[in-house]
Coordinates of C-alpha atoms in Angstrom, one line a residue:
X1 CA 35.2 78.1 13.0
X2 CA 34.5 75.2 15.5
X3 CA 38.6 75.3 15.5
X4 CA 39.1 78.1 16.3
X5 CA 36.9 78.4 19.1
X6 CA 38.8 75.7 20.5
X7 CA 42.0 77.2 20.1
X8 CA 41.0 80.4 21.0
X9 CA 39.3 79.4 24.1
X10 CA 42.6 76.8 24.7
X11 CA 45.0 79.6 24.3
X12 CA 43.2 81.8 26.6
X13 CA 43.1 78.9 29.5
X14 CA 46.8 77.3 29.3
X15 CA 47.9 81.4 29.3
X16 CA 45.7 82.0 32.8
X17 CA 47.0 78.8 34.7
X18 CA 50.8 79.2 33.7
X19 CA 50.0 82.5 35.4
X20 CA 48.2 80.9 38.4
X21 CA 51.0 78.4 39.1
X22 CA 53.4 81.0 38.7
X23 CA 52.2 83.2 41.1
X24 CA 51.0 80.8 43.6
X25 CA 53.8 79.2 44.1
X26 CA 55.2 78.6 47.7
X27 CA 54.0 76.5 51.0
X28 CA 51.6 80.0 52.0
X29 CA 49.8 79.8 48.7
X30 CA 46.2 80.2 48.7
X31 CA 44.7 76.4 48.2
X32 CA 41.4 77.5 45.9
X33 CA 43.7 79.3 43.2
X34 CA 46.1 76.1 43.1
X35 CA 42.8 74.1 41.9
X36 CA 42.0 77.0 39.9
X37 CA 45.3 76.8 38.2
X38 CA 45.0 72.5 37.6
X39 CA 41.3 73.6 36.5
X40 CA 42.2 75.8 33.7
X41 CA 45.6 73.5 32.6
X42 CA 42.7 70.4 32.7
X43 CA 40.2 72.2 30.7
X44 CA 42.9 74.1 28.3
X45 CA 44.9 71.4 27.4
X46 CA 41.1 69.1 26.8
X47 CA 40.3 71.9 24.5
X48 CA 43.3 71.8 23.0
X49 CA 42.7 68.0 21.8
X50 CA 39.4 68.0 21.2
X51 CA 40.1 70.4 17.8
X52 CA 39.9 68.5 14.8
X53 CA 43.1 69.9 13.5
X54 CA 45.1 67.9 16.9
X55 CA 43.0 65.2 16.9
X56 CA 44.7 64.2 13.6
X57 CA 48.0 64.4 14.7
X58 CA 46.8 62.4 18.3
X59 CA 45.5 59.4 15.7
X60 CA 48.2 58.7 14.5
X61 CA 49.5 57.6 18.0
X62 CA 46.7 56.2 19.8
X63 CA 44.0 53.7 18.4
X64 CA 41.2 55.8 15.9
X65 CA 39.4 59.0 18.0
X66 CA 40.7 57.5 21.5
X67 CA 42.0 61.0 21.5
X68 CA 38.7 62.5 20.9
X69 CA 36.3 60.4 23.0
X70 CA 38.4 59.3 25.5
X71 CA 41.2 61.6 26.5
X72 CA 39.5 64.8 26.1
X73 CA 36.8 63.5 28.5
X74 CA 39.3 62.5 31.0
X75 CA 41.0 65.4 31.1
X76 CA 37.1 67.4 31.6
X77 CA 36.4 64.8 34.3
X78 CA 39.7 65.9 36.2
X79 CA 38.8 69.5 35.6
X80 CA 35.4 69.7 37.0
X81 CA 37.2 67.7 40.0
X82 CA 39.6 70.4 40.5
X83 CA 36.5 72.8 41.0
X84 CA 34.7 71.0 43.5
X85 CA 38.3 70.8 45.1
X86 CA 37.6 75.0 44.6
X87 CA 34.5 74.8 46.7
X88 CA 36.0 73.3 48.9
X89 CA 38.9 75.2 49.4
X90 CA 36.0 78.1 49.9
X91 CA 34.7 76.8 53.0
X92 CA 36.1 78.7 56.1
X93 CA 38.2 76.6 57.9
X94 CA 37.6 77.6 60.9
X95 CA 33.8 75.9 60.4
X96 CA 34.8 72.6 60.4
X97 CA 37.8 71.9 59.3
X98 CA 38.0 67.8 60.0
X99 CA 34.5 67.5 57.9
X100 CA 35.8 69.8 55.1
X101 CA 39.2 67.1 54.9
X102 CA 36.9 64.4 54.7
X103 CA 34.8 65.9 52.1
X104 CA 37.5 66.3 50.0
X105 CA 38.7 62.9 50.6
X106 CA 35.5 61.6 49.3
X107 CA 35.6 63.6 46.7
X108 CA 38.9 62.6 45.4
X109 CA 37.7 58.8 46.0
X110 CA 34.5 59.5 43.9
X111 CA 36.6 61.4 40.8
X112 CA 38.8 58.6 40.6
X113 CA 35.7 55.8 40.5
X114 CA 34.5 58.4 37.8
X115 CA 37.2 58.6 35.7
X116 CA 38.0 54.7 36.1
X117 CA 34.1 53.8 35.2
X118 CA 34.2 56.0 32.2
X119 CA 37.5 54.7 31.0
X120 CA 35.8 51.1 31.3
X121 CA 32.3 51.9 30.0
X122 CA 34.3 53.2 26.7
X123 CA 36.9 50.0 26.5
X124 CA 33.6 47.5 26.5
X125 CA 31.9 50.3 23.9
X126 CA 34.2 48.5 21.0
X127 CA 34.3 52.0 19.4
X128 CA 35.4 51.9 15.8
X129 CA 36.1 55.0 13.3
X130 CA 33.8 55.6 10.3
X131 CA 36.3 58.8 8.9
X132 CA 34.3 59.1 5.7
X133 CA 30.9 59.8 7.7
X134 CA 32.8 61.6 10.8
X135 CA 31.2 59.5 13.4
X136 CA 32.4 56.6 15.6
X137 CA 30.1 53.6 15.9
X138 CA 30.1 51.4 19.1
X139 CA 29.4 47.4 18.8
X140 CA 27.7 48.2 22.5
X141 CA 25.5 51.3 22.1
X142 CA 24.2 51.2 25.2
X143 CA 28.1 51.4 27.0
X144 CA 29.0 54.4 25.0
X145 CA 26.0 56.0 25.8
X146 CA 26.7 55.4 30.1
X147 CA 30.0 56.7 29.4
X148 CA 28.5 59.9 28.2
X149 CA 26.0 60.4 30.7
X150 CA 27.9 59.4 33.8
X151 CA 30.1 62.9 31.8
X152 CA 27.2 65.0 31.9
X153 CA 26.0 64.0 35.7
X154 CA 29.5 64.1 37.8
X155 CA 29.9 67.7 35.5
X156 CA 26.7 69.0 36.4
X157 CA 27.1 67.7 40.2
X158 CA 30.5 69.3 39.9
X159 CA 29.2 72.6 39.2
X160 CA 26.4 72.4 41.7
X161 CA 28.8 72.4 44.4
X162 CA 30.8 74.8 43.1
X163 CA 27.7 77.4 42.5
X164 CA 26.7 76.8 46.1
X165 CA 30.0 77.2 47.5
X166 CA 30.0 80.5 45.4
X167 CA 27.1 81.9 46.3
X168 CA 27.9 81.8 50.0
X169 CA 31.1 82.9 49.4
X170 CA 29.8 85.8 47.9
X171 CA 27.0 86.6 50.4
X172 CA 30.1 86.9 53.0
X173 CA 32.5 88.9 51.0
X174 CA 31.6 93.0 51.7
X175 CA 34.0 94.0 48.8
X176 CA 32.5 94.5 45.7
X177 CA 34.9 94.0 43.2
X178 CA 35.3 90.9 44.8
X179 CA 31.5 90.2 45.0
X180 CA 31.3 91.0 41.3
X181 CA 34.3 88.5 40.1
X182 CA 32.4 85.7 42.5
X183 CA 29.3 86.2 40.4
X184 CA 31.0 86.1 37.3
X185 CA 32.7 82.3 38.2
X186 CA 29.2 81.5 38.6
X187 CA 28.0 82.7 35.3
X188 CA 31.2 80.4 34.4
X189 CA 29.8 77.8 36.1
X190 CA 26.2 77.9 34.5
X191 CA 28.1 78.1 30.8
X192 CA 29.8 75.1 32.0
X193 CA 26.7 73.1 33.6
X194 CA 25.2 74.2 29.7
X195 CA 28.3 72.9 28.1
X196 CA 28.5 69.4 30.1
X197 CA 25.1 68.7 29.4
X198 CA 25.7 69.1 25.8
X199 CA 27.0 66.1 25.8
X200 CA 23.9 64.1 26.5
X201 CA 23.1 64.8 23.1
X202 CA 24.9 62.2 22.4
X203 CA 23.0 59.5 24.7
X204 CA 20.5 59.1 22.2
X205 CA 22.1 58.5 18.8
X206 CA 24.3 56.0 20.8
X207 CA 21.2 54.0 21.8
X208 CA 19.0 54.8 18.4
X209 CA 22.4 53.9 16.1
X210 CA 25.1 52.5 18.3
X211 CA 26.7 56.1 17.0
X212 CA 27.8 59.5 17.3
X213 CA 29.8 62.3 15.8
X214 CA 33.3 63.1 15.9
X215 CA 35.3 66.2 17.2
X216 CA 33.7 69.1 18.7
X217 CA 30.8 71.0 17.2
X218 CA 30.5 74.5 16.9
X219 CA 27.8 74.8 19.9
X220 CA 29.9 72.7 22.3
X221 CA 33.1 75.4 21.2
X222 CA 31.5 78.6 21.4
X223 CA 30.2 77.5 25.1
X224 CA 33.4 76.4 26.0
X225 CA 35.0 79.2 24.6
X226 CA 32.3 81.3 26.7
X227 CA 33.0 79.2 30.1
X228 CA 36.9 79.6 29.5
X229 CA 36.3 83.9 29.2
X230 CA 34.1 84.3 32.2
X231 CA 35.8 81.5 34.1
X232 CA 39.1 83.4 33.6
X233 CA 37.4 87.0 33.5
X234 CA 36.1 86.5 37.5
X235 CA 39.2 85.0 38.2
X236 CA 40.9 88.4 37.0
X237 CA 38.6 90.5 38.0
X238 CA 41.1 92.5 40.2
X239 CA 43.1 93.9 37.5
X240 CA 40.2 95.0 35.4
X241 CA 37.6 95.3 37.7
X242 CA 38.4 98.5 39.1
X243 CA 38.8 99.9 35.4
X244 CA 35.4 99.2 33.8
X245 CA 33.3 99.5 37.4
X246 CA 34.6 103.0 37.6
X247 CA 32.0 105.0 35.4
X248 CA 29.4 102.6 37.6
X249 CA 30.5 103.7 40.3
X250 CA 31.3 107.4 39.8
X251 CA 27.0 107.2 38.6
X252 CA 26.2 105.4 41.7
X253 CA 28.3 108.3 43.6
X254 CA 26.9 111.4 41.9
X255 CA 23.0 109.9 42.4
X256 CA 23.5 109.4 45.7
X257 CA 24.8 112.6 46.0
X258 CA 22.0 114.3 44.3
X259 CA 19.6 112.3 47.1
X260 CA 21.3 113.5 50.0
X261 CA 20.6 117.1 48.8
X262 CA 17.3 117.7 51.0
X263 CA 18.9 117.0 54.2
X264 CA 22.4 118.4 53.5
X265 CA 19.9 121.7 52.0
X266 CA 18.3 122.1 55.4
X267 CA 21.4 121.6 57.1
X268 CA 23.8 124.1 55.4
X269 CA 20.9 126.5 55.6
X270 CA 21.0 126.6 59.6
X271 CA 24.8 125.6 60.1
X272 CA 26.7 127.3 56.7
X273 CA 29.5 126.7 58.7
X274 CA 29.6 123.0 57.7
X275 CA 30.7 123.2 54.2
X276 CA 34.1 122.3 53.3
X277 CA 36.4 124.8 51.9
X278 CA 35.7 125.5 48.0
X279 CA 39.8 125.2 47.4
X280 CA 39.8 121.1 48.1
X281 CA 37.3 120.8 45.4
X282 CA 38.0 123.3 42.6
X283 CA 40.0 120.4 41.0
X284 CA 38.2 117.7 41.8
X285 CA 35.3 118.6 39.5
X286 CA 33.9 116.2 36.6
X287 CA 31.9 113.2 36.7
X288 CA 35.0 111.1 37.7
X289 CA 35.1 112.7 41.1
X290 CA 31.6 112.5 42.2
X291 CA 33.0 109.6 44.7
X292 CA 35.1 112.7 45.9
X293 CA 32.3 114.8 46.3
X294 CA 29.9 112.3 47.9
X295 CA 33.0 111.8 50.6
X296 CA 32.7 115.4 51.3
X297 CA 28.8 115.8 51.4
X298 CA 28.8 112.8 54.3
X299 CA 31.7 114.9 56.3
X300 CA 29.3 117.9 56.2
X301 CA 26.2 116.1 57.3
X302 CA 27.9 114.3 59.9
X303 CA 29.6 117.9 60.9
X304 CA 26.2 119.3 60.9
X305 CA 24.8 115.9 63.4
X306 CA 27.6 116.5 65.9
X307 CA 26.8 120.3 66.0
X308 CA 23.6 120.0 66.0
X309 CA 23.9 117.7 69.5
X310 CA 23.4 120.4 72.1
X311 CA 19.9 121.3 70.4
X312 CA 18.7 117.7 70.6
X313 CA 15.9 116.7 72.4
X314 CA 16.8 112.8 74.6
X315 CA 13.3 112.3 74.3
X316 CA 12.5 112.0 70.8
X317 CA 13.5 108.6 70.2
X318 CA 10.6 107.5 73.0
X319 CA 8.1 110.1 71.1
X320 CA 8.8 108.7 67.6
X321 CA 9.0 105.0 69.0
X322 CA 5.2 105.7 70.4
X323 CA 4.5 107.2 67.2
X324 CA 5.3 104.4 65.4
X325 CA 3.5 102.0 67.5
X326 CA 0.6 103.4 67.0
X327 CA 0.7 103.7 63.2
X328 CA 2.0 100.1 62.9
X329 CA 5.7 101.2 61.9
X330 CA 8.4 100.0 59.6
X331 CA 10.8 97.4 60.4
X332 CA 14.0 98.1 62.3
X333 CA 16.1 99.4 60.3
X334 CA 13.7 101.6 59.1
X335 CA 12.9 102.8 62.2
X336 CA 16.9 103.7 63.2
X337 CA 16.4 105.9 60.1
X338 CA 12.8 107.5 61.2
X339 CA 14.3 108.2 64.6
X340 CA 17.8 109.7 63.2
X341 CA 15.6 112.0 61.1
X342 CA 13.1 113.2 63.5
X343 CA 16.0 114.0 66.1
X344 CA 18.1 116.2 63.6
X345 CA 14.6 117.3 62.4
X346 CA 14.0 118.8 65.8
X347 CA 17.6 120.0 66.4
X348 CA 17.2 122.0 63.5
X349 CA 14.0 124.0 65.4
X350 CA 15.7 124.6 68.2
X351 CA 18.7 125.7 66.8
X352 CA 16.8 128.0 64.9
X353 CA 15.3 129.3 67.9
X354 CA 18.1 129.5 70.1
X355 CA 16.9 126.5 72.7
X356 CA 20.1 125.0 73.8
X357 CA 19.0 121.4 75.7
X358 CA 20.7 120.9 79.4
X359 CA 20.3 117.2 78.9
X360 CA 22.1 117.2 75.5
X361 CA 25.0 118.6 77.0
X362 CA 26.3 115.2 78.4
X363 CA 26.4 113.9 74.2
X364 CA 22.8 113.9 73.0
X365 CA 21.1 110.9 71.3
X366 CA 22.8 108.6 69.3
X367 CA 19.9 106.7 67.4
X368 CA 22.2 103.7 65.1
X369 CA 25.9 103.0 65.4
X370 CA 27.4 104.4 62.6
X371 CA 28.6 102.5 59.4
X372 CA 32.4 102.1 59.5
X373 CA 32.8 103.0 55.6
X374 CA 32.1 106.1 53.3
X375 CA 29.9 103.4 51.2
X376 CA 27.5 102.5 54.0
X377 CA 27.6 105.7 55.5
X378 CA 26.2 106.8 52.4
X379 CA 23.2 104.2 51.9
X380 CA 22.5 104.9 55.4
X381 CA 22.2 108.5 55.4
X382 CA 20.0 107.6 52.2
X383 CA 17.7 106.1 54.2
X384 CA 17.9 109.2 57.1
X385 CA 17.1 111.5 54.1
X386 CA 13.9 109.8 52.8
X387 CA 12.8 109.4 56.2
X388 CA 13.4 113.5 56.7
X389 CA 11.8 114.3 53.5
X390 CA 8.8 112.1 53.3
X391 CA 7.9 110.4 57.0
X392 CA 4.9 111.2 58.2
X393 CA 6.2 110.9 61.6
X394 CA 9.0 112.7 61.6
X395 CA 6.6 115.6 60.2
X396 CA 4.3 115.7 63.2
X397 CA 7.6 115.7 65.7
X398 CA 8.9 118.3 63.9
X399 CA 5.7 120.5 63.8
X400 CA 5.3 120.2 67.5
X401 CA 8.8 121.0 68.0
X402 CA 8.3 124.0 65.4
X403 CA 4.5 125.3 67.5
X404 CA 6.6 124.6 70.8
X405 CA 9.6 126.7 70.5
X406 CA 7.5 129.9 71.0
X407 CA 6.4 129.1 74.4
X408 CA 10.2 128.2 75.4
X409 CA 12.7 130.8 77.6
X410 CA 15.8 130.8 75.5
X411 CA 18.7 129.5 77.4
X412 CA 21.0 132.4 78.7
X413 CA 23.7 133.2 76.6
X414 CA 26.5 131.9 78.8
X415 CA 25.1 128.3 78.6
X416 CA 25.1 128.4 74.9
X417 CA 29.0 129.0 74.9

C-alpha cells in the first residue's frame, strides 16, 4: 500500500513537470512555473526512490539505504528550494526588483549550506543497515538526528514563505478561478508543512536508540501522495476549474437573481418597458443559464436607473447623508448603497406622479461609480436592493417623497418629451 502511494503520487508528479517544462519552454517563459516544473521533477523523482520496491534496486549500487536516507532527502531539500524560488518569482517585480534578486541569492546560498550540512551531518552519523529489523542504526545518534531536523525546519521555513507569498498573491488576483487554484497550492503547502514535519518523528528514536526505520511509511505516503494531488490540482486548475465551478456558479447566479427581485419588481412595475425581449431567452432556460439570466436582470435595472434620471431628485443624496448622520449610519460603502436606493426610490414617486425634475435634466445623480464587471455589478446592486427593501432611511425619503407629490404642479407635457 505504502508503495503504491508512492508510485502513484510519483507518477502523478514526473507526468505534471514533463508537462511544465514542455510548455514553458522559451526565453518569455513565466519564471514561477519553471520552479514549479524543477519542484514537481525534485519531489517526483524523491518519491520515486523512496519506495521500497526502488530502494532495492538503488542498494545494490550505493552503500546500504544511502538511497533511502540520503538521496531522497536531498532531492526534498532541492524541491522545497524550488518553491521558495516560487515565492519568489510571485513578488511583482515592479516592487523591488533589486531586493527580490538578492533574496533569491540568499536563498540559493542558504539551500546549498542546507543540503551540504545534511549530507555532512549523515556522513559523521556512521549509519549502518539492520535488513532483518528494517531499521538503520547510527554509531552517532545524535548526528542523524540534526540531519533530520535541520529536514523538517528548512521544509517548514520553505513553506512558510511560500504560503505567505500565496496568500498575497491571491488577495491581488480578482479572477476567481485563479483565486481558487492559489488556495489550493496552499492547501498543498499545509499537506507538505504536515508531511516535512513527519519526519521529526524520527529525532527521537535517533537519540533514545541511535535508530530509525527504513523506507517510507504509509502516513508519510498518503500525505505525500495528498501534497502531490493538490499541489498539481491548483496548478491545473485552469483546465478543470471552469468544469466543476460551473454548477457553483450557475447557484451563486440564480440566488442572486432571486435577491434582485424586489427592486427589479418595483421597477418593471413603473417602466415595463425595461424588460428584454422574451425571444433571447426562450432557449436559454435551465439552471445552467441562470448566469444568462442574471446578465439580463442587471441590463434591466440599469435601463430602468438611466430612465428613471429625469425623475430624480439632486438633493437626496444631502437628505439621506443628514439622515444618516443623525442615526449614526453605516460605513461607506454602505452608505453608496443607502443613497443609490433612496434616489431610485424617489424617482420611482415621481415618475409615478408625472413630476419631471428641471435639474435632472443636465444627468441626475450619480451616487457610486459603477463596477466594471457583470460580477460586481451584481453584488453591488445586491447591496442597493437590501438597502431599498429594508433601510429605514430610504423609507422615510421615500414616504415624504410619496406625501409630497400631491402638493406638486405636474411639469407641462412639452418638458416631459
Amino acid at each position: 500500500m505504502a508503495d503504491l502511494s508512492a508510485y502513484l503520487a510519483a507518477a502523478v508528479l514526473l507526468v505534471f513537470a514533463g508537462h511544465r517544462l514542455l510548455i514553458t519552454r522559451g526565453d518569455g517563459a513565466d519564471p514561477a512555473q519553471r520552479h514549479v516544473a524543477g519542484f514537481a521533477l525534485c519531489l517526483g523523482t524523491a518519491l520515486l526512490f523512496n519506495a521500497r520496491a526502488t530502494l532495492a534496486t538503488l542498494d545494490r549500487l550505493l552503500p546500504p539505504r544511502y538511497g533511502d536516507l540520503l538521496v531522497t532527502h536531498e532531492l526534498k531539500t532541492a524541491a522545497l528550494t524550488f518553491l521558495v524560488l516560487v515565492a519568489h518569482a510571485l513578488t511583482p517585480p515592479a516592487c523591488a526588483p533589486d531586493r527580490t534578486r538578492r533574496g533569491r541569492r540568499r536563498q540559493l546560498l542558504l539551500a546549498v549550506g542546507v543540503q551540504a550540512v545534511s549530507a555532512g551531518l549523515f556522513l559523521v552519523a556512521g549509519v549502518t543497515a539492520d535488513d532483518a529489523r528494517e531499521t538503520v542504526r547510527a554509531d552517532r545518534g545524535w548526528a542523524l538526528a540534526a540531519y533530520n531536523a535541520v529536514f523538517a525546519c528548512y521544509g517548514c521555513f520553505c513553506l512558510l514563505v511560500l504560503v505567505r507569498a500565496l496568500a498575497r498573491h491571491a488577495h491581488r488576483t480578482t479572477s476567481g478561478q485563479l483565486r481558487a487554484g492559489l488556495r489550493m497550492m496552499m492547501l498543498a503547502a499545509a499537506s507538505g508543512a504536515l508531511w516535512t514535519l513527519w519526519a521529526l518523528k524520527d529525532v527521537a528514536t535517533d537519540l533514545s536508540r541511535g535508530e530509525q526505520g527504513l523506507g517510507e511509511d504509509l502516513v508519510s505516503a498518503v500525505l505525500g501522495a495528498v501534497t502531490a494531488l493538490l499541489a498539481t490540482g491548483g496548478a491545473t486548475t485552469s483546465l478543470w476549474g471552469s468544469t466543476l465551478t460551473a454548477p457553483l456558479r450557475w447557484l451563486r447566479a440564480h440566488r442572486t437573481y432571486r435577491a434582485l427581485e424586489p427592486l427589479w419588481a418595483e421597477l418593471h412595475a413603473v417602466l415595463p418597458e425595461i424588460a428584454l425581449g422574451r425571444s433571447a431567452a426562450a432557449w436559454r432556460r435551465g439552471p445552467r443559464h441562470a448566469e444568462f439570466a442574471l446578465y439580463r436582470r442587471v441590463i434591466e435595472i440599469r435601463d430602468a436607473h438611466l430612465a428613471l434620471r429625469p425623475y430624480q431628485e439632486p438633493d437626496v443624496p444631502d437628505r439621506v447623508a443628514r439622515a444618516l448622520a443623525r442615526a449614526g449610519g453605516p460605513g461607506a460603502t454602505d452608505r453608496h448603497a443607502v443613497v443609490e436606493a433612496a434616489v431610485i426610490a424617489v424617482a420611482l414617486e415621481n415618475k409615478r406622479a408625472g413630476l419631471r425634475q428641471a435639474a435632472a435634466r443636465t444627468g441626475g445623480a450619480t451616487p457610486v461609480p459603477l463596477p466594471r464587471t457583470v460580477e460586481a455589478e451584481a453584488a453591488w446592486l445586491l447591496k442597493v436592493t437590501g438597502a431599498f427593501t429594508r433601510s429605514p432611511t430610504v423609507a422615510r425619503i421615500r414616504a415624504g417623497a410619496d406625501a409630497g407629490a400631491d402638493t406638486h404642479i405636474a411639469a407641462p407635457a412639452s418638458t416631459i418629451e
